[in-house]
């Protein structure tokens, strides 16, 4: 496409849906208003620069197979975003792959190979990449995975570009396999494994966490770090984690959850649901559940030694650090290049911060073991 669209042409053709969508987000986000307005202005400037002219638009042919991200669906998606409408399972699956295909390079350029929260003890630490590595090690320690009984075969469910898998493979000398819906992430994970001399220990492929391409009882460590929030069917997700775990194997789930409901409380408040619904649209998330919900699902699967903990206070500085890291030229240019869905995800960082501050979002840790067959030690 050409880049000769004028601001006037952009406003006439493209601003209504985009302006309304972002005003909806910004007006509901009362913190860091100066940041909201700054990013908002940058977004509109960048969008105007990259809108194709009418003559170029006529030359663009959009097939029905790409209609999810094409012009024909733009109005529908803008409307659904305004209403924070739930997506179908298919839209979620396609959207997750698209979102991470477009955003993963930007994240790696700014933050490195680990695509998850950091461990902020002490809370004023500024070595953010090391904080992310420390989170992996501290979660493993908390779940009682150690050098005395190291894992031999690990699956990383929702692996990103494989940072956790490669770290665990190096730490314990074990085999690690990662799965993701994003072809970019799987390819990049394998590239980094090759670069780091770990291609014989860590490998990555495109696969669905709700239908994993592994035999029953294949892994003595099943690791899911910040991927459970993407699963539309939490019961099926937990079932798959337990299915591929070996008897006596350990399952670790680290995930975004909503707060536990109080006794007699039927649901979250409308205000809390509204915050989560906006985040869902930006990050391609389904309905949220609580840590208590996960524990009940694991109990139904026969899991033993279930342990849980809330680490929201430990990761609290993370979102502020991510927002601060976005305020430089490299990040802004990368954001504009990554496209609309990544820009929207950047805005949702403020909503995540608001959700944690309000206590509706929790950073939950759950671990358990798969029961051994009777008579076996």
Short mmCIF file of C-alpha atoms in Angstrom, two decimals:
data_model
loop_
_atom_site.label_atom_id
_atom_site.label_comp_id
_atom_site.label_asym_id
_atom_site.label_seq_id
_atom_site.Cartn_x
_atom_site.Cartn_y
_atom_site.Cartn_z
CA UNK A 1 0.00 0.00 0.00
CA UNK A 2 1.01 3.60 -0.54
CA UNK A 3 1.45 5.98 2.35
CA UNK A 4 0.02 9.17 0.82
CA UNK A 5 -3.26 9.24 2.71
CA UNK A 6 -4.00 12.70 4.10
CA UNK A 7 -5.24 13.22 7.66
CA UNK A 8 -8.55 14.45 6.23
CA UNK A 9 -9.03 11.29 4.17
CA UNK A 10 -8.09 9.19 7.19
CA UNK A 11 -10.61 10.96 9.40
CA UNK A 12 -13.43 10.56 6.90
CA UNK A 13 -12.85 6.87 6.24
CA UNK A 14 -11.20 5.34 9.25
CA UNK A 15 -11.40 7.47 12.38
CA UNK A 16 -14.94 6.81 13.64
CA UNK A 17 -14.47 3.19 14.68
CA UNK A 18 -10.90 3.64 15.89
CA UNK A 19 -11.61 6.86 17.78
CA UNK A 20 -14.67 5.46 19.47
CA UNK A 21 -12.88 2.26 20.44
CA UNK A 22 -9.94 4.03 22.02
CA UNK A 23 -12.05 6.72 23.65
CA UNK A 24 -13.99 3.86 25.24
CA UNK A 25 -10.76 2.50 26.69
CA UNK A 26 -9.23 5.81 27.69
CA UNK A 27 -12.35 7.26 29.28
CA UNK A 28 -12.61 4.18 31.48
CA UNK A 29 -8.94 4.35 32.50
CA UNK A 30 -8.48 7.09 35.06
CA UNK A 31 -4.83 6.41 35.88
CA UNK A 32 -1.87 7.77 33.90
CA UNK A 33 -4.08 10.04 31.75
CA UNK A 34 -1.09 11.81 30.27
CA UNK A 35 0.23 8.47 29.05
CA UNK A 36 -3.13 7.51 27.56
CA UNK A 37 -3.33 10.75 25.59
CA UNK A 38 0.25 10.48 24.39
CA UNK A 39 -0.15 6.95 23.08
CA UNK A 40 -3.55 7.84 21.64
CA UNK A 41 -2.04 10.67 19.59
CA UNK A 42 0.83 8.48 18.43
CA UNK A 43 -1.59 5.77 17.36
CA UNK A 44 -3.73 8.13 15.27
CA UNK A 45 -0.66 9.68 13.66
CA UNK A 46 0.74 6.26 12.81
CA UNK A 47 -2.56 4.93 11.53
CA UNK A 48 -2.97 7.97 9.29
CA UNK A 49 0.49 7.46 7.84
CA UNK A 50 -0.16 3.85 6.98
CA UNK A 51 -3.72 3.99 5.58
CA UNK A 52 -3.69 3.15 1.85
CA UNK A 53 -5.04 5.66 -0.64
CA UNK A 54 -8.26 4.95 -2.50
CA UNK A 55 -6.39 3.93 -5.65
CA UNK A 56 -4.24 1.53 -3.68
CA UNK A 57 -7.28 0.14 -1.91
CA UNK A 58 -8.83 -0.81 -5.21
CA UNK A 59 -5.81 -2.94 -6.01
CA UNK A 60 -5.98 -4.87 -2.76
CA UNK A 61 -7.85 -8.14 -2.90
CA UNK A 62 -8.92 -9.64 0.40
CA UNK A 63 -9.92 -13.28 0.37
CA UNK A 64 -12.62 -14.75 2.56
CA UNK A 65 -9.99 -16.86 4.33
CA UNK A 66 -8.45 -13.71 5.82
CA UNK A 67 -11.70 -11.92 6.53
CA UNK A 68 -11.05 -12.06 10.28
CA UNK A 69 -8.46 -9.31 9.81
CA UNK A 70 -9.76 -7.84 6.55
CA UNK A 71 -11.66 -4.71 5.72
CA UNK A 72 -14.99 -6.52 5.54
CA UNK A 73 -14.85 -7.43 9.22
CA UNK A 74 -13.46 -4.12 10.46
CA UNK A 75 -16.84 -2.62 11.28
CA UNK A 76 -17.97 -5.78 13.07
CA UNK A 77 -14.79 -5.95 15.11
CA UNK A 78 -14.95 -2.27 16.02
CA UNK A 79 -18.54 -2.70 17.16
CA UNK A 80 -17.70 -5.82 19.16
CA UNK A 81 -14.77 -4.04 20.78
CA UNK A 82 -16.96 -1.12 21.80
CA UNK A 83 -19.37 -3.54 23.42
CA UNK A 84 -16.54 -5.73 24.84
CA UNK A 85 -18.34 -8.66 23.25
CA UNK A 86 -17.12 -12.21 23.90
CA UNK A 87 -15.39 -13.90 20.97
CA UNK A 88 -16.17 -17.35 19.64
CA UNK A 89 -13.66 -20.14 20.34
CA UNK A 90 -12.55 -20.04 16.69
CA UNK A 91 -12.05 -16.28 16.76
CA UNK A 92 -10.06 -16.65 19.97
CA UNK A 93 -7.80 -19.33 18.51
CA UNK A 94 -7.20 -17.44 15.27
CA UNK A 95 -6.81 -14.15 17.11
CA UNK A 96 -4.26 -15.49 19.59
CA UNK A 97 -2.08 -16.80 16.75
CA UNK A 98 -2.36 -13.52 14.86
CA UNK A 99 -1.73 -11.37 17.95
CA UNK A 100 1.44 -13.22 18.94
CA UNK A 101 2.67 -13.53 15.36
CA UNK A 102 2.56 -9.74 15.19
CA UNK A 103 3.65 -8.76 18.70
CA UNK A 104 6.33 -11.29 19.69
CA UNK A 105 9.18 -9.66 17.79
CA UNK A 106 8.46 -6.31 19.40
CA UNK A 107 8.39 -7.88 22.86
CA UNK A 108 11.69 -9.70 22.24
CA UNK A 109 13.34 -6.52 20.91
CA UNK A 110 12.38 -4.59 24.04
CA UNK A 111 12.29 -7.22 26.80
CA UNK A 112 14.10 -10.29 25.52
CA UNK A 113 13.11 -13.95 25.25
CA UNK A 114 10.92 -14.25 28.36
CA UNK A 115 7.30 -13.27 27.74
CA UNK A 116 5.92 -13.22 31.28
CA UNK A 117 5.92 -11.33 34.58
CA UNK A 118 8.98 -10.83 36.75
CA UNK A 119 9.80 -11.62 40.39
CA UNK A 120 10.00 -8.30 42.22
CA UNK A 121 11.53 -9.00 45.59
CA UNK A 122 12.76 -6.50 46.53
CA UNK A 123 10.01 -4.50 44.86
CA UNK A 124 12.31 -1.67 43.75
CA UNK A 125 14.53 -3.87 41.58
CA UNK A 126 15.13 -2.57 38.05
CA UNK A 127 16.88 -5.56 36.48
CA UNK A 128 13.70 -6.62 34.70
CA UNK A 129 15.10 -9.40 32.50
CA UNK A 130 16.72 -11.06 35.51
CA UNK A 131 13.43 -10.61 37.39
CA UNK A 132 11.73 -12.69 34.70
CA UNK A 133 14.34 -15.43 34.98
CA UNK A 134 14.05 -15.33 38.76
CA UNK A 135 10.29 -15.83 38.46
CA UNK A 136 10.89 -19.17 36.72
CA UNK A 137 13.38 -20.30 39.36
CA UNK A 138 11.23 -19.15 42.28
CA UNK A 139 8.14 -20.89 40.90
CA UNK A 140 10.12 -24.11 40.49
CA UNK A 141 11.42 -23.79 44.05
CA UNK A 142 7.92 -23.09 45.36
CA UNK A 143 6.62 -26.19 43.55
CA UNK A 144 9.46 -28.28 45.04
CA UNK A 145 11.19 -28.99 41.76
CA UNK A 146 14.88 -29.15 42.57
CA UNK A 147 18.26 -30.65 41.66
CA UNK A 148 17.71 -33.64 43.95
CA UNK A 149 14.84 -34.87 41.80
CA UNK A 150 15.16 -33.00 38.50
CA UNK A 151 12.67 -33.45 35.66
CA UNK A 152 13.71 -35.48 32.64
CA UNK A 153 10.93 -34.61 30.19
CA UNK A 154 9.14 -31.26 30.28
CA UNK A 155 6.29 -29.82 28.25
CA UNK A 156 5.83 -26.05 28.15
CA UNK A 157 2.16 -25.44 27.39
CA UNK A 158 1.86 -22.01 25.79
CA UNK A 159 5.60 -21.57 25.39
CA UNK A 160 5.91 -18.15 23.77
CA UNK A 161 9.28 -18.04 22.06
CA UNK A 162 10.56 -20.70 24.44
CA UNK A 163 12.39 -18.75 27.11
CA UNK A 164 11.13 -20.90 29.99
CA UNK A 165 11.71 -24.17 28.13
CA UNK A 166 15.31 -23.36 27.30
CA UNK A 167 16.01 -22.10 30.83
CA UNK A 168 14.62 -25.28 32.38
CA UNK A 169 16.47 -27.46 29.85
CA UNK A 170 19.76 -25.74 30.75
CA UNK A 171 19.04 -25.79 34.47
CA UNK A 172 18.31 -29.51 34.72
CA UNK A 173 19.84 -30.95 31.54
CA UNK A 174 16.41 -32.27 30.57
CA UNK A 175 14.40 -32.44 27.37
CA UNK A 176 11.77 -29.74 26.86
CA UNK A 177 9.03 -29.48 24.27
CA UNK A 178 6.99 -26.33 23.83
CA UNK A 179 3.69 -25.75 22.09
CA UNK A 180 2.08 -22.50 20.92
CA UNK A 181 -0.66 -21.44 18.52
CA UNK A 182 1.71 -18.93 16.91
CA UNK A 183 3.84 -20.15 13.96
CA UNK A 184 6.16 -17.18 14.49
CA UNK A 185 6.76 -18.13 18.11
CA UNK A 186 7.43 -21.80 17.32
CA UNK A 187 9.90 -20.90 14.56
CA UNK A 188 11.63 -18.28 16.67
CA UNK A 189 11.84 -20.67 19.62
CA UNK A 190 13.63 -23.24 17.46
CA UNK A 191 15.96 -20.56 16.07
CA UNK A 192 16.95 -19.47 19.57
CA UNK A 193 17.45 -23.08 20.67
CA UNK A 194 19.85 -23.53 17.74
CA UNK A 195 21.67 -20.27 18.53
CA UNK A 196 22.05 -21.26 22.19
CA UNK A 197 23.25 -24.79 21.43
CA UNK A 198 20.08 -26.36 22.81
CA UNK A 199 18.47 -27.78 19.69
CA UNK A 200 19.05 -31.31 21.02
CA UNK A 201 17.22 -30.47 24.26
CA UNK A 202 14.49 -27.92 23.41
CA UNK A 203 12.05 -27.98 20.50
CA UNK A 204 8.88 -26.09 19.64
CA UNK A 205 5.83 -26.70 17.50
CA UNK A 206 2.43 -25.28 16.68
CA UNK A 207 -0.23 -27.17 18.61
CA UNK A 208 -3.44 -26.63 20.56
CA UNK A 209 -3.18 -26.92 24.35
CA UNK A 210 -6.70 -28.33 24.41
CA UNK A 211 -5.67 -31.18 22.12
CA UNK A 212 -1.97 -31.78 22.64
CA UNK A 213 -0.11 -34.03 20.19
CA UNK A 214 1.48 -36.13 22.95
CA UNK A 215 0.83 -39.59 24.34
CA UNK A 216 -0.64 -40.07 27.79
CA UNK A 217 1.82 -39.91 30.70
CA UNK A 218 4.64 -38.43 28.61
CA UNK A 219 6.12 -35.79 30.95
CA UNK A 220 7.28 -35.66 34.54
CA UNK A 221 6.93 -31.87 34.55
CA UNK A 222 3.98 -30.13 32.89
CA UNK A 223 4.63 -26.39 32.91
CA UNK A 224 2.10 -23.68 32.01
CA UNK A 225 3.34 -20.15 32.61
CA UNK A 226 0.75 -17.48 31.82
CA UNK A 227 -1.15 -19.38 29.14
CA UNK A 228 -4.16 -20.70 31.06
CA UNK A 229 -5.89 -17.33 30.73
CA UNK A 230 -6.16 -17.96 26.98
CA UNK A 231 -8.01 -21.28 27.35
CA UNK A 232 -11.73 -21.06 26.54
CA UNK A 233 -12.44 -24.45 28.15
CA UNK A 234 -10.64 -24.55 31.49
CA UNK A 235 -11.91 -28.06 32.30
CA UNK A 236 -10.50 -29.43 29.03
CA UNK A 237 -7.26 -27.55 29.63
CA UNK A 238 -6.77 -29.09 33.07
CA UNK A 239 -7.76 -32.50 31.70
CA UNK A 240 -5.05 -32.26 29.03
CA UNK A 241 -2.40 -31.16 31.53
CA UNK A 242 -3.18 -34.15 33.71
CA UNK A 243 -3.42 -36.54 30.75
CA UNK A 244 0.11 -35.87 29.51
CA UNK A 245 1.60 -35.87 33.03
CA UNK A 246 3.30 -39.09 34.06
CA UNK A 247 2.12 -40.81 37.27
CA UNK A 248 3.94 -39.01 40.06
CA UNK A 249 4.69 -36.14 37.70
CA UNK A 250 4.23 -32.53 38.65
CA UNK A 251 1.88 -30.00 37.08
CA UNK A 252 2.53 -26.27 37.54
CA UNK A 253 0.01 -23.63 36.45
CA UNK A 254 0.88 -19.95 36.74
CA UNK A 255 -1.93 -17.84 35.38
CA UNK A 256 -3.99 -14.68 35.51
CA UNK A 257 -7.20 -15.27 37.45
CA UNK A 258 -9.97 -13.23 38.91
CA UNK A 259 -10.32 -13.10 42.67
CA UNK A 260 -12.01 -15.95 44.53
CA UNK A 261 -15.69 -15.34 45.19
CA UNK A 262 -16.80 -14.92 48.76
CA UNK A 263 -19.18 -17.51 50.29
CA UNK A 264 -22.65 -16.83 48.91
CA UNK A 265 -21.35 -14.42 46.28
CA UNK A 266 -22.77 -15.54 42.89
CA UNK A 267 -20.39 -13.62 40.62
CA UNK A 268 -18.03 -10.68 40.30
CA UNK A 269 -19.52 -7.20 40.38
CA UNK A 270 -20.58 -5.58 37.10
CA UNK A 271 -17.72 -3.11 37.45
CA UNK A 272 -15.20 -5.93 37.81
CA UNK A 273 -16.69 -7.85 34.89
CA UNK A 274 -16.46 -4.72 32.76
CA UNK A 275 -12.73 -4.35 33.39
CA UNK A 276 -12.07 -7.98 32.50
CA UNK A 277 -14.25 -7.81 29.37
CA UNK A 278 -12.19 -4.90 28.00
CA UNK A 279 -8.95 -6.80 28.66
CA UNK A 280 -10.43 -9.86 26.95
CA UNK A 281 -10.98 -7.91 23.73
CA UNK A 282 -7.39 -6.65 23.68
CA UNK A 283 -5.60 -9.90 24.58
CA UNK A 284 -7.95 -12.45 22.98
CA UNK A 285 -9.04 -13.93 26.29
CA UNK A 286 -12.18 -15.91 27.12
CA UNK A 287 -14.06 -15.73 30.42
CA UNK A 288 -11.80 -15.68 33.48
CA UNK A 289 -11.89 -18.10 36.39
CA UNK A 290 -10.47 -18.07 39.91
CA UNK A 291 -7.65 -20.04 41.50
CA UNK A 292 -10.33 -21.82 43.50
CA UNK A 293 -11.95 -22.92 40.24
CA UNK A 294 -8.64 -24.42 39.07
CA UNK A 295 -8.20 -26.31 42.33
CA UNK A 296 -11.67 -27.81 42.02
CA UNK A 297 -10.97 -28.90 38.45
CA UNK A 298 -7.71 -30.56 39.52
CA UNK A 299 -9.52 -32.36 42.33
CA UNK A 300 -11.99 -33.76 39.80
CA UNK A 301 -9.04 -35.06 37.77
CA UNK A 302 -7.71 -36.94 40.81
CA UNK A 303 -4.72 -34.67 41.40
CA UNK A 304 -3.01 -34.94 44.78
CA UNK A 305 -0.88 -32.58 46.88
CA UNK A 306 -2.63 -29.54 45.45
CA UNK A 307 -1.04 -26.28 46.59
CA UNK A 308 -1.93 -22.72 45.69
CA UNK A 309 -0.66 -19.21 46.35
CA UNK A 310 -1.34 -15.62 45.32
CA UNK A 311 1.77 -13.84 44.03
CA UNK A 312 0.03 -10.65 42.93
CA UNK A 313 2.13 -8.60 45.35
CA UNK A 314 5.34 -10.15 44.02
CA UNK A 315 4.75 -9.23 40.38
CA UNK A 316 3.06 -5.86 41.17
CA UNK A 317 5.78 -3.58 39.70
CA UNK A 318 5.80 -5.44 36.37
CA UNK A 319 3.08 -3.60 34.45
CA UNK A 320 4.41 -0.18 35.40
CA UNK A 321 7.83 -1.28 34.15
CA UNK A 322 6.36 -2.51 30.86
CA UNK A 323 4.45 0.75 30.36
CA UNK A 324 7.59 2.76 31.08
CA UNK A 325 9.58 0.65 28.60
CA UNK A 326 7.08 1.54 25.86
CA UNK A 327 7.89 5.24 26.13
CA UNK A 328 10.88 5.32 23.83
CA UNK A 329 11.26 5.75 20.08
CA UNK A 330 12.21 2.12 19.41
CA UNK A 331 9.13 0.81 21.20
CA UNK A 332 6.78 3.31 19.54
CA UNK A 333 8.08 2.54 16.04
CA UNK A 334 7.87 -1.19 16.73
CA UNK A 335 4.34 -0.77 18.06
CA UNK A 336 3.19 1.02 14.91
CA UNK A 337 4.80 -1.60 12.68
CA UNK A 338 3.17 -4.42 14.62
CA UNK A 339 -0.31 -3.22 13.77
CA UNK A 340 -3.68 -2.53 15.32
CA UNK A 341 -4.01 -5.58 17.57
CA UNK A 342 -0.62 -4.96 19.18
CA UNK A 343 -1.41 -1.26 19.69
CA UNK A 344 -4.67 -2.22 21.37
CA UNK A 345 -2.77 -4.69 23.56
CA UNK A 346 -0.44 -1.89 24.61
CA UNK A 347 -3.39 0.21 25.78
CA UNK A 348 -4.76 -2.74 27.74
CA UNK A 349 -1.65 -2.65 29.92
CA UNK A 350 -3.30 0.23 31.75
CA UNK A 351 -6.41 -1.88 32.30
CA UNK A 352 -4.28 -4.72 33.68
CA UNK A 353 -2.69 -2.29 36.10
CA UNK A 354 -6.13 -1.04 37.09
CA UNK A 355 -7.39 -4.62 37.57
CA UNK A 356 -4.50 -5.57 39.85
CA UNK A 357 -4.86 -2.35 41.85
CA UNK A 358 -8.59 -3.02 42.28
CA UNK A 359 -7.92 -6.56 43.48
CA UNK A 360 -10.04 -8.21 40.78
CA UNK A 361 -7.02 -9.67 38.93
CA UNK A 362 -4.81 -12.15 40.74
CA UNK A 363 -1.52 -13.75 39.75
CA UNK A 364 -2.24 -17.31 40.78
CA UNK A 365 0.11 -20.24 41.32
CA UNK A 366 -1.24 -23.79 41.46
CA UNK A 367 0.74 -27.01 41.60
CA UNK A 368 -0.11 -30.67 42.14
CA UNK A 369 1.09 -34.15 41.30
CA UNK A 370 -0.57 -36.88 39.29
CA UNK A 371 -1.45 -39.80 41.48
CA UNK A 372 0.72 -42.86 41.08
CA UNK A 373 -0.86 -46.21 40.33
CA UNK A 374 -1.65 -48.13 43.51
CA UNK A 375 1.17 -50.34 44.67
CA UNK A 376 3.84 -48.29 42.90
CA UNK A 377 6.31 -46.04 44.65
#
